[in-house]
Short mmCIF file of C-alpha atoms and ligand atoms in Angstrom, two decimals:
data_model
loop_
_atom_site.label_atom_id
_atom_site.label_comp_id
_atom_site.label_asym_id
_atom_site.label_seq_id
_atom_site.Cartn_x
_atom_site.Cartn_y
_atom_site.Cartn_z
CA UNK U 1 85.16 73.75 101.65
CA UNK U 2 86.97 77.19 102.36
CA UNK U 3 90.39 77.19 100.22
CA UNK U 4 92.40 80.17 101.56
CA UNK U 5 94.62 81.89 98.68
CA UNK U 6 98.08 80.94 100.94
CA UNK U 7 99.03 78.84 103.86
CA UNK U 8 102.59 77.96 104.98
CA UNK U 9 103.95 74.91 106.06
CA UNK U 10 103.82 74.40 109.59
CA UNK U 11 104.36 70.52 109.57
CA UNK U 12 106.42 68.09 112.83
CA UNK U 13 109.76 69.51 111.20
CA UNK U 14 108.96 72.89 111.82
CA UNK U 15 107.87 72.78 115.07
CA UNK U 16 110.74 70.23 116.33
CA UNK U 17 113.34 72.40 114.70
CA UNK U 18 112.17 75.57 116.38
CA UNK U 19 111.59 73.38 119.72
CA UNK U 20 115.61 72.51 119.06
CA UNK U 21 116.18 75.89 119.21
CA UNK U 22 114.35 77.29 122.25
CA UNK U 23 114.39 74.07 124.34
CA UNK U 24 118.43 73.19 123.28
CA UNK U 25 120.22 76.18 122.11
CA UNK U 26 118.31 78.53 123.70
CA UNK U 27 119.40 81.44 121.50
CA UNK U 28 116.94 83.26 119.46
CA UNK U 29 119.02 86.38 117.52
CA UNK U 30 121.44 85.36 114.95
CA UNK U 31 123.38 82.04 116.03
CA UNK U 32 123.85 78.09 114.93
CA UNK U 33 120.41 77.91 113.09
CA UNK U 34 120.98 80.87 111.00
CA UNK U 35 124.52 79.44 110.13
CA UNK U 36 123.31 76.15 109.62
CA UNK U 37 120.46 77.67 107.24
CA UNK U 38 123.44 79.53 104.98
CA UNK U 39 124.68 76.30 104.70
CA UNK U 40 122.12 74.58 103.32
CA UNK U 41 121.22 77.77 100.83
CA UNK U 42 124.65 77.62 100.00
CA UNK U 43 125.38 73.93 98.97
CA UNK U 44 121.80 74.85 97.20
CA UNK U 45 123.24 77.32 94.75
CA UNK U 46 126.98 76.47 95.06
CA UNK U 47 127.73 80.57 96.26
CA UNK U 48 128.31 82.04 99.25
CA UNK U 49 125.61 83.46 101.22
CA UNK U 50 124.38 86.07 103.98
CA UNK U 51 121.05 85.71 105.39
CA UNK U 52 118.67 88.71 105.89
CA UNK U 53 115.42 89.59 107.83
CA UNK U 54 113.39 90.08 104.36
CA UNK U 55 114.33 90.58 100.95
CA UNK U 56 113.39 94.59 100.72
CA UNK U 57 116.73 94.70 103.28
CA UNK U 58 118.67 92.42 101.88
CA UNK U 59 118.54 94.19 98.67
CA UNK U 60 119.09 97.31 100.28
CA UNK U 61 121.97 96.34 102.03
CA UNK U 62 123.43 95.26 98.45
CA UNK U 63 122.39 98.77 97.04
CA UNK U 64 124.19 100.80 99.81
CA UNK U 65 127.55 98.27 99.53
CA UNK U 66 127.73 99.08 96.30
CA UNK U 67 127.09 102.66 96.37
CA UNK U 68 123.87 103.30 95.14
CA UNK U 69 121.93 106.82 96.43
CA UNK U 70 120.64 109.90 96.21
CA UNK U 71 121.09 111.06 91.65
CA UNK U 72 121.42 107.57 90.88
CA UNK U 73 119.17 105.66 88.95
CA UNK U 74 117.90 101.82 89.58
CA UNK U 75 116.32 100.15 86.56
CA UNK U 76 112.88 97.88 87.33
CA UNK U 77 110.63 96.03 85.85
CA UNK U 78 106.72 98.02 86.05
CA UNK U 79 105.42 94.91 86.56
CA UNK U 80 106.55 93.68 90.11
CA UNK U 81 105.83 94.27 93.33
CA UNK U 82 106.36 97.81 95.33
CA UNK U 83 109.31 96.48 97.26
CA UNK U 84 111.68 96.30 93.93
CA UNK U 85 111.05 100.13 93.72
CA UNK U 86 111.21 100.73 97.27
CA UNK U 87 114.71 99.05 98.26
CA UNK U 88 116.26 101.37 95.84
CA UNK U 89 113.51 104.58 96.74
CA UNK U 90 114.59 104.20 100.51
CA UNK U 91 118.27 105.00 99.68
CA UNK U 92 117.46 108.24 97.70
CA UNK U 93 117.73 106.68 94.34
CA UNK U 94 115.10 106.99 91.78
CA UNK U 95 113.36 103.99 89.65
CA UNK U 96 113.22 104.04 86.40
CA UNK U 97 110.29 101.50 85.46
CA UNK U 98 110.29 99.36 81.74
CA UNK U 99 107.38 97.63 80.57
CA UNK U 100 107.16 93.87 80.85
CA UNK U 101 106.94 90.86 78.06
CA UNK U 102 104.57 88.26 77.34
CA UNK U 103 105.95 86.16 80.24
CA UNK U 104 105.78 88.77 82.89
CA UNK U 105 109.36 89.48 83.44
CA UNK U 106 110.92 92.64 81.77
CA UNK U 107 111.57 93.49 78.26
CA UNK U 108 114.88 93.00 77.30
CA UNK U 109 114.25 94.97 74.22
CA UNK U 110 113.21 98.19 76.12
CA UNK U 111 115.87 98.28 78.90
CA UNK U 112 118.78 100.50 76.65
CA UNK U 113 116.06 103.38 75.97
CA UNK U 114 116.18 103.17 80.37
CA UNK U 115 119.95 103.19 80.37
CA UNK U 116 122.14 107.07 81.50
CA UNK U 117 125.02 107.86 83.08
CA UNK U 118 122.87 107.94 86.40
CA UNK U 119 121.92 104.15 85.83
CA UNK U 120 123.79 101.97 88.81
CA UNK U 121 121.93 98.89 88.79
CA UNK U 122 119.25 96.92 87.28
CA UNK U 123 116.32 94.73 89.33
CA UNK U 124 115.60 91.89 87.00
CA UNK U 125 112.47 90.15 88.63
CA UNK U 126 111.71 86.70 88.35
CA UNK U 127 107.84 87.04 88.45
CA UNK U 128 105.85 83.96 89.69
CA UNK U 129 109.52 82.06 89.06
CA UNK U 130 110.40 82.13 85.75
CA UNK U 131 113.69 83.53 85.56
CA UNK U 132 114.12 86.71 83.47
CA UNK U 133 116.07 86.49 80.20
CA UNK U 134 119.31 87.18 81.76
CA UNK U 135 121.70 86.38 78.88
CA UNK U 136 119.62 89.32 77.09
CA UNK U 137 119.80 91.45 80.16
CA UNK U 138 124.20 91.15 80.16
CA UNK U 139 124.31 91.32 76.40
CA UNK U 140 122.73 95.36 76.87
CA UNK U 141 124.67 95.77 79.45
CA UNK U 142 128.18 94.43 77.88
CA UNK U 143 127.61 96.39 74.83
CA UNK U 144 130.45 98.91 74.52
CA UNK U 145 128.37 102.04 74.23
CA UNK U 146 126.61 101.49 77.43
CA UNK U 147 129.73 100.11 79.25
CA UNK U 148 131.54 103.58 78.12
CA UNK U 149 128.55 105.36 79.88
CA UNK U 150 129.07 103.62 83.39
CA UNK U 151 129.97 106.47 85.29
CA UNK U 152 131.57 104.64 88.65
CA UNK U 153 131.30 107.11 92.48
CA UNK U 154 132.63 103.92 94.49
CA UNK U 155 135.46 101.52 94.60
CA UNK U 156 132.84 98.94 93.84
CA UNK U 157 131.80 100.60 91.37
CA UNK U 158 134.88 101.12 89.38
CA UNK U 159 135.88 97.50 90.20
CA UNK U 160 132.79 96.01 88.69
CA UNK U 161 133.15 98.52 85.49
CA UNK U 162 129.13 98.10 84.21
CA UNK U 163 125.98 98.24 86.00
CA UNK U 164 125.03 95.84 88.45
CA UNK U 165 122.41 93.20 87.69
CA UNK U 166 120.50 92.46 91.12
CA UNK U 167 118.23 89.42 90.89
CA UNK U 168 115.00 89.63 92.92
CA UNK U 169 114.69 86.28 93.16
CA UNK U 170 112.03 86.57 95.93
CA UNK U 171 109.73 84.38 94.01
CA UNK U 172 112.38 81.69 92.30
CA UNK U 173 114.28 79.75 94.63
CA UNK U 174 114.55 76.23 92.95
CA UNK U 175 114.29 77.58 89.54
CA UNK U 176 116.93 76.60 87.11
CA UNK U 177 118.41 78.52 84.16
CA UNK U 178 120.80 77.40 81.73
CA UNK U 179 120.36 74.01 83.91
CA UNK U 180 121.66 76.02 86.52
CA UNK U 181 120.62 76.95 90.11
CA UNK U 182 119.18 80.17 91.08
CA UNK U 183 122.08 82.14 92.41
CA UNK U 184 124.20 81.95 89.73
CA UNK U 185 122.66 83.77 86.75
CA UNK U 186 123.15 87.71 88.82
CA UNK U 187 126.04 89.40 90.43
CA UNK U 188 123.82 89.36 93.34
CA UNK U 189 120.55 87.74 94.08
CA UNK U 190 118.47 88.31 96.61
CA UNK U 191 115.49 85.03 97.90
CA UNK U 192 112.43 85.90 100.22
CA UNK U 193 111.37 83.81 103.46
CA UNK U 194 108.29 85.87 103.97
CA UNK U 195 105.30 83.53 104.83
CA UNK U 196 103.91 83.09 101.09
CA UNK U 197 106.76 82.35 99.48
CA UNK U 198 108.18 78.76 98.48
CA UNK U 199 110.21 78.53 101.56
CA UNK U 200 109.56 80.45 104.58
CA UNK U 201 111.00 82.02 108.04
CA UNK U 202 108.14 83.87 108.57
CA UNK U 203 109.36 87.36 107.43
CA UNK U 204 113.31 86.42 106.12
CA UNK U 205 115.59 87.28 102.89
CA UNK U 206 119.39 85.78 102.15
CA UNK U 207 121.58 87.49 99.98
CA UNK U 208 123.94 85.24 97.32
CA UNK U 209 126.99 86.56 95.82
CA UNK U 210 128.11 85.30 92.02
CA UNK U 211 129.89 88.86 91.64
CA UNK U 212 132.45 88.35 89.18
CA UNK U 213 136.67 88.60 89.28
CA UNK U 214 138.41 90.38 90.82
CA UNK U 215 135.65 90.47 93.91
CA UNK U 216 136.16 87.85 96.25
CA UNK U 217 132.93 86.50 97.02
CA UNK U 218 134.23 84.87 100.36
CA UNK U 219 135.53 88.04 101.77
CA UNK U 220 132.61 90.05 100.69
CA UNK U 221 130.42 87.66 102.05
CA UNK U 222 132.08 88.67 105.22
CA UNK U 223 131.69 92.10 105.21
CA UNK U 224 128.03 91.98 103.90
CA UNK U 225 127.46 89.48 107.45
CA UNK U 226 128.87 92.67 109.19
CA UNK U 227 127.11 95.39 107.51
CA UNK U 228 124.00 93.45 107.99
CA UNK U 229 125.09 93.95 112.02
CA UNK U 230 125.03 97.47 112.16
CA UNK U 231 128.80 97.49 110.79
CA UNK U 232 129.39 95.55 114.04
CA UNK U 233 132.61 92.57 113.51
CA UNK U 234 130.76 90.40 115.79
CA UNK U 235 127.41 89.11 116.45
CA UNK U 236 126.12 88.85 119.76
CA UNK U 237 126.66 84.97 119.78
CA UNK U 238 129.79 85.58 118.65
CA UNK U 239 130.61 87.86 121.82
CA UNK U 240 129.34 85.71 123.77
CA UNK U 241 132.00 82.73 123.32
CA UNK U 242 134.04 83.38 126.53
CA UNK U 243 136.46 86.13 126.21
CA UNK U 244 135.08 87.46 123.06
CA UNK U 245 133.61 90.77 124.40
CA UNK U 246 135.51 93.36 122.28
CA UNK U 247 134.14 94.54 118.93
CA UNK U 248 134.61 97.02 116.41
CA UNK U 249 132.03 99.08 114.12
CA UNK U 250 133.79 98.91 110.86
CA UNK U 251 131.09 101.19 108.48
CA UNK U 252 127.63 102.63 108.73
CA UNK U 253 125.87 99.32 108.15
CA UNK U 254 122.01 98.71 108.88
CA UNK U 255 120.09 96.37 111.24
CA UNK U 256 118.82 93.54 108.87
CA UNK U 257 120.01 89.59 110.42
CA UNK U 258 117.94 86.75 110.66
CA UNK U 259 117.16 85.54 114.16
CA UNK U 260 117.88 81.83 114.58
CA UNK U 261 114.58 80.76 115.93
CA UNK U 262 112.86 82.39 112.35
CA UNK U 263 116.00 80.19 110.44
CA UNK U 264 114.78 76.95 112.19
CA UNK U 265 111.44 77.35 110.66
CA UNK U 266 113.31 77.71 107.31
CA UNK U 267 115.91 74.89 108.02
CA UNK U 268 113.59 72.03 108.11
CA UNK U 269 111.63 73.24 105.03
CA UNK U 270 114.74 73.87 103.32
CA UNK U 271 116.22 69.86 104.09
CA UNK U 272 113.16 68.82 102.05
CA UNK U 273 112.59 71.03 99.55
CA UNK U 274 114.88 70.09 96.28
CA UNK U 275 113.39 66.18 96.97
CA UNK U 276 109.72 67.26 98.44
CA UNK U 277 108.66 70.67 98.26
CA UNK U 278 109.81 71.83 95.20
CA UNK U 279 108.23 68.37 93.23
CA UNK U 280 105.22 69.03 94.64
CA UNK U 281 104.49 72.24 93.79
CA UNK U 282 105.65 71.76 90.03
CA UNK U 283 102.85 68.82 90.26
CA UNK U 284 100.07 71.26 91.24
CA UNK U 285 101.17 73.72 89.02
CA UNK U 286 100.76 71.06 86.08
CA UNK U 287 97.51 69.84 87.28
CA UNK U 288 96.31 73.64 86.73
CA UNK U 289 98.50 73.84 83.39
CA UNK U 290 96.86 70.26 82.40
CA UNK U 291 93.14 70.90 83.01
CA UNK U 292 93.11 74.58 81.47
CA UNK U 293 94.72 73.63 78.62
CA UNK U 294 92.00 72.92 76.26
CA UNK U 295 89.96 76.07 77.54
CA UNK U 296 90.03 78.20 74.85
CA UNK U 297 89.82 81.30 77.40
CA UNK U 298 92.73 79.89 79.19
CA UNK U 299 96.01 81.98 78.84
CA UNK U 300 98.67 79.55 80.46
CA UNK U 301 101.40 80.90 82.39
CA UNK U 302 105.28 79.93 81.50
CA UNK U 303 106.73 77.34 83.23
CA UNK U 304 109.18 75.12 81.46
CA UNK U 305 110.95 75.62 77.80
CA UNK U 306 114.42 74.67 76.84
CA UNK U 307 116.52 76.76 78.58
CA UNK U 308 114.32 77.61 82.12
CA UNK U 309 112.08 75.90 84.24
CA UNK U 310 109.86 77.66 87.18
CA UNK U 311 109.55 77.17 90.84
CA UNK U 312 105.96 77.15 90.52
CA UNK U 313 105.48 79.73 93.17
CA UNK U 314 102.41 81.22 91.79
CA UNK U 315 100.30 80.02 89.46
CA UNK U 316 99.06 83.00 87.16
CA UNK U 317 96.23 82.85 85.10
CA UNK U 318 94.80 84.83 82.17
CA UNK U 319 91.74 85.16 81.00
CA UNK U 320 91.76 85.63 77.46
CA UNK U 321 89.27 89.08 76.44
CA UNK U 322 88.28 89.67 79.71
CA UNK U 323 88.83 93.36 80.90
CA UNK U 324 89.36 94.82 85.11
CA UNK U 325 85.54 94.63 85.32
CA UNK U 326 85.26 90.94 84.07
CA UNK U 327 88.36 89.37 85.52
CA UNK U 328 87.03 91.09 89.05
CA UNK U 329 83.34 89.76 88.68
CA UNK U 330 85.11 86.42 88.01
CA UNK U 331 87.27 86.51 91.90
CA UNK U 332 83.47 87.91 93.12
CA UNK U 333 82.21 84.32 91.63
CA UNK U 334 85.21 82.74 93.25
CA UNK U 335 84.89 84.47 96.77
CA UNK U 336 81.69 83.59 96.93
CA UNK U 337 82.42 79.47 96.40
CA UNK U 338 85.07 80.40 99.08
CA UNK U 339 88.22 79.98 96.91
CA UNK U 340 90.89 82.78 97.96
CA UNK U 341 93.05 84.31 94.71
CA UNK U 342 94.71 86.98 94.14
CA UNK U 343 95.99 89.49 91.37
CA UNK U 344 99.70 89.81 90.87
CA UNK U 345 100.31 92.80 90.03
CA UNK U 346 98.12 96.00 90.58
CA UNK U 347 100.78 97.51 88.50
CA UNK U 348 102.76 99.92 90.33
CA UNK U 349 102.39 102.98 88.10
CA UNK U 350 98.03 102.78 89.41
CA UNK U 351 99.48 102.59 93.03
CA UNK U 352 99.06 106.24 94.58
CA UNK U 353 102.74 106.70 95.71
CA UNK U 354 104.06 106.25 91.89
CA UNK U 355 101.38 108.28 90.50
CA UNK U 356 101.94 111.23 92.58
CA UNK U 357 105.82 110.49 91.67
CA UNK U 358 104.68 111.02 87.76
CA UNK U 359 104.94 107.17 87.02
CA UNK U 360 101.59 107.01 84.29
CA UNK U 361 100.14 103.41 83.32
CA UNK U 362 99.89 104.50 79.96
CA UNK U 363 103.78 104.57 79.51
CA UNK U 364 103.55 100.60 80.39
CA UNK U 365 100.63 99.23 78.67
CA UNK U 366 102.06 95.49 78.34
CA UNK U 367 102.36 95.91 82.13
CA UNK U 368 97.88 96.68 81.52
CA UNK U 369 97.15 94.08 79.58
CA UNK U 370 98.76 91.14 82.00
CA UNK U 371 97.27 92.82 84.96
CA UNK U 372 93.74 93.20 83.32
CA UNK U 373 92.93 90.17 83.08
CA UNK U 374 95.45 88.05 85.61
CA UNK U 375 93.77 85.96 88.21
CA UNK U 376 96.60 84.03 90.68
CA UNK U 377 94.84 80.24 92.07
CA UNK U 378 96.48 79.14 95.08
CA UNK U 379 99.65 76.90 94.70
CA UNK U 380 101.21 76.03 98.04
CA UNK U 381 102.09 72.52 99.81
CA UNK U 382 99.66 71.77 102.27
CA UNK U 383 96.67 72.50 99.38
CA UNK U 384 95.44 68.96 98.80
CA UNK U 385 94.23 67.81 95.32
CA UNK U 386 90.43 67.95 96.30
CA UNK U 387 91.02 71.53 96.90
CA UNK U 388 92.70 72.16 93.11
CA UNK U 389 90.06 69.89 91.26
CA UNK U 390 87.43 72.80 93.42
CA UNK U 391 89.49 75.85 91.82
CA UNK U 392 89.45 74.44 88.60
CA UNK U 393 85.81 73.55 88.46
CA UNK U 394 85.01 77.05 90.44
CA UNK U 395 86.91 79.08 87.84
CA UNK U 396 85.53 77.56 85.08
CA UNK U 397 81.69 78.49 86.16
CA UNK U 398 82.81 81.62 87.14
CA UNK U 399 84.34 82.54 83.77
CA UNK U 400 81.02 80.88 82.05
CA UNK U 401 78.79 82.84 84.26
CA UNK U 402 80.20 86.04 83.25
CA UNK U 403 80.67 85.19 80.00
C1 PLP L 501 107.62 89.18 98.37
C2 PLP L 501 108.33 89.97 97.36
C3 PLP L 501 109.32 90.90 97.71
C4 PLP L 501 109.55 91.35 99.12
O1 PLP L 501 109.97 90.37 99.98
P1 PLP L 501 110.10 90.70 101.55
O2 PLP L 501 110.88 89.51 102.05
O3 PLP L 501 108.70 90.76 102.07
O4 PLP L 501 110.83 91.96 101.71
C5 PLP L 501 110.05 91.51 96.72
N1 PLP L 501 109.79 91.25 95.43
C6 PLP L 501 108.83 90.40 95.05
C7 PLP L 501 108.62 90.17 93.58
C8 PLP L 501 108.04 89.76 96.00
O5 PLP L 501 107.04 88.96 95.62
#
């Protein structure tokens, strides 16, 4: 049996959705599916939302509203993927990386030795879905020595008075913090819909607003819908209700909306996801956590303690002693039973564009020794239980056979 790394969800739902909207509305750019989908999100995580055409835009159309360019500087985790770095790289800005903690996500600890006047933002990632320690995060930033440093260019940034905390949240829809949904930990937080992720449109982002008083969440929501439009005050459904034809171009914006007929895909996964989706993941994710637990190799990913719990969106395994050389003759073992995994992360300080910018793996070696030996089994709904009781047995030989 071949077990690919990733599949989506393509079930009835899907395709009678996206049927709905060729065959009945017959509108395919940014219309009643797309509203309908920032509905749903937004009874999800009690916020108002804007929905994007990937998360690397939506969380560059945050940066740019609030002001964020060329001298600034945009705090990330090392350990992430490239697109954390590059939202904030595409606008001029630089990253400044800190190394990561035991559970992937970025260490709290390290973040005030990151922290100048420059510093606009921070990109808290919540790697595989376990939310990063965000009370921990806001306590650096709320101290009064780094609040006195803030150094605000825009109106946003002298309303908001501290740096802004941007959750990439591309991996933790579903998650819960605090008992509370994902959405509402950040001033901003930003999902993914691209194909591998919990829910999908295909290639799709939204953007969810929690900023605090005296922003007005509503109306910024507005203007973010706009921006996303080229600056443009209506969409082209909007324009064409009868008689709606004039428009205005309010600010420079960029061209990032979700077309409806990507939404419907996301709309019918979304309906079934907090009942259905998101259950069944968390079940395959324990079946892994359950079966490697007595392996004394096995170094068990976080998933649930007293104040978080996961969206199970990847499940990433360690293999404890094993170095680059051993974890990749163990995914040789694997490809060859014709089980698909993957490594999350190659860090991005080995990746050629961030070396030739200066960024050195030696400056992050906790972001090393998770990527060393980090091997991610596949995790998604339509993987049946045959297929994870394969993985299992298939990563156990491999790690005995290169033992
Ligand atoms: C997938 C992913 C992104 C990028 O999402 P897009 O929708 O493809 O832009 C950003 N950050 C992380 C951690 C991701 O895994």
């Amino acid at each position: 049996m071949l077990i690919p790394f990733s599949l989506p969800l393509i079930d009835d739902d899907v395709i009678a959705e996206v049927n709905d909207a060729l065959v009945n509305t017959g509108w395919l750019t940014t219309g009643p599916k797309v509203r309908l989908f920032e509905e749903e999100l937004s009874r999800m995580t009690d916020r108002p939302v804007v929905c994007v055409n990937s998360w690397t835009s939506g969380a560059m159309l945050v940066l740019r509203w609030f002001g964020v360019g060329p001298g600034d500087e945009v705090i990330i985790p090392a350990y992430t993927y490239s697109a954390t770095a590059l939202c904030a790289m595409n606008l001029g800005a630089t990253v400044v990386m800190v190394d990561a903690s035991d559970d992937f996500t970025i260490a709290t600890e390290q973040i005030r030795a990151a922290i100048t006047e420059r510093t606009k933002a921070i990109i808290p990632v919540d790697v595989a879905g376990w939310p990063a320690d965000y009370d921990g995060i806001r306590d650096v930033l709320d101290a009064p020595d780094v609040r006195a440093m803030f150094t605000p260019a825009s109106e946003r940034q002298a309303k908001l008075g501290r740096i802004l905390v941007l959750s990439d949240a591309a991996h933790s829809i579903g998650s819960t913090y605090h008992r509370r949904p994902n959405g509402q930990w950040a001033d901003v937080t930003v999902f993914s819909f691209h194909s591998v992720k919990n829910i999908t449109t295909g290639e799709g982002g939204a953007v969810i607003l929690n900023l605090p008083a005296p922003f007005d969440n509503d109306a910024e929501r507005l203007f973010l819908r706009t921006f996303s439009l080229n600056g443009q005050t209506k969409s082209a459904f909007e324009k064409n209700q009868s008689g709606g034809w004039r428009y205005d171009i309010i600010d420079q914006g960029l061209k990032a909306n979700m077309p409806d007929l990507l939404a419907a895909i996301g709309l019918s996964q979304i309906r079934k996801y907090a009942k259905e989706l998101l259950p069944d993941r968390r079940r395959k994710f324990e079946l892994y956590q359950a079966a490697f637990a007595d392996d004394s190799w096995a170094i068990l990913p976080p998933y649930r303690d007293a104040e978080r719990e996961s969206s199970a969106h990847l499940y990433m395994l360690r293999i404890a002693g094993a170095d680059e050389a051993r974890r990749d003759a163990i995914i040789q073992h694997l490809a060859d039973a014709g089980i698909g995994v993957n490594v999350h992360y190659i860090p991005m300080a080995m990746l050629t564009l961030f070396r030739e910018r200066g960024y050195k793996i030696g400056d992050y070696p906790k972001t090393y020794e998770l990527y060393a030996n980090e091997i991610t089994l596949p995790l998604y709904n339509v993987l049946t239980e045959a297929a994870i009781a394969e993985v299992i047995a298939g990563v156990r030989a491999a790690v005995e056979d290169t033992a």
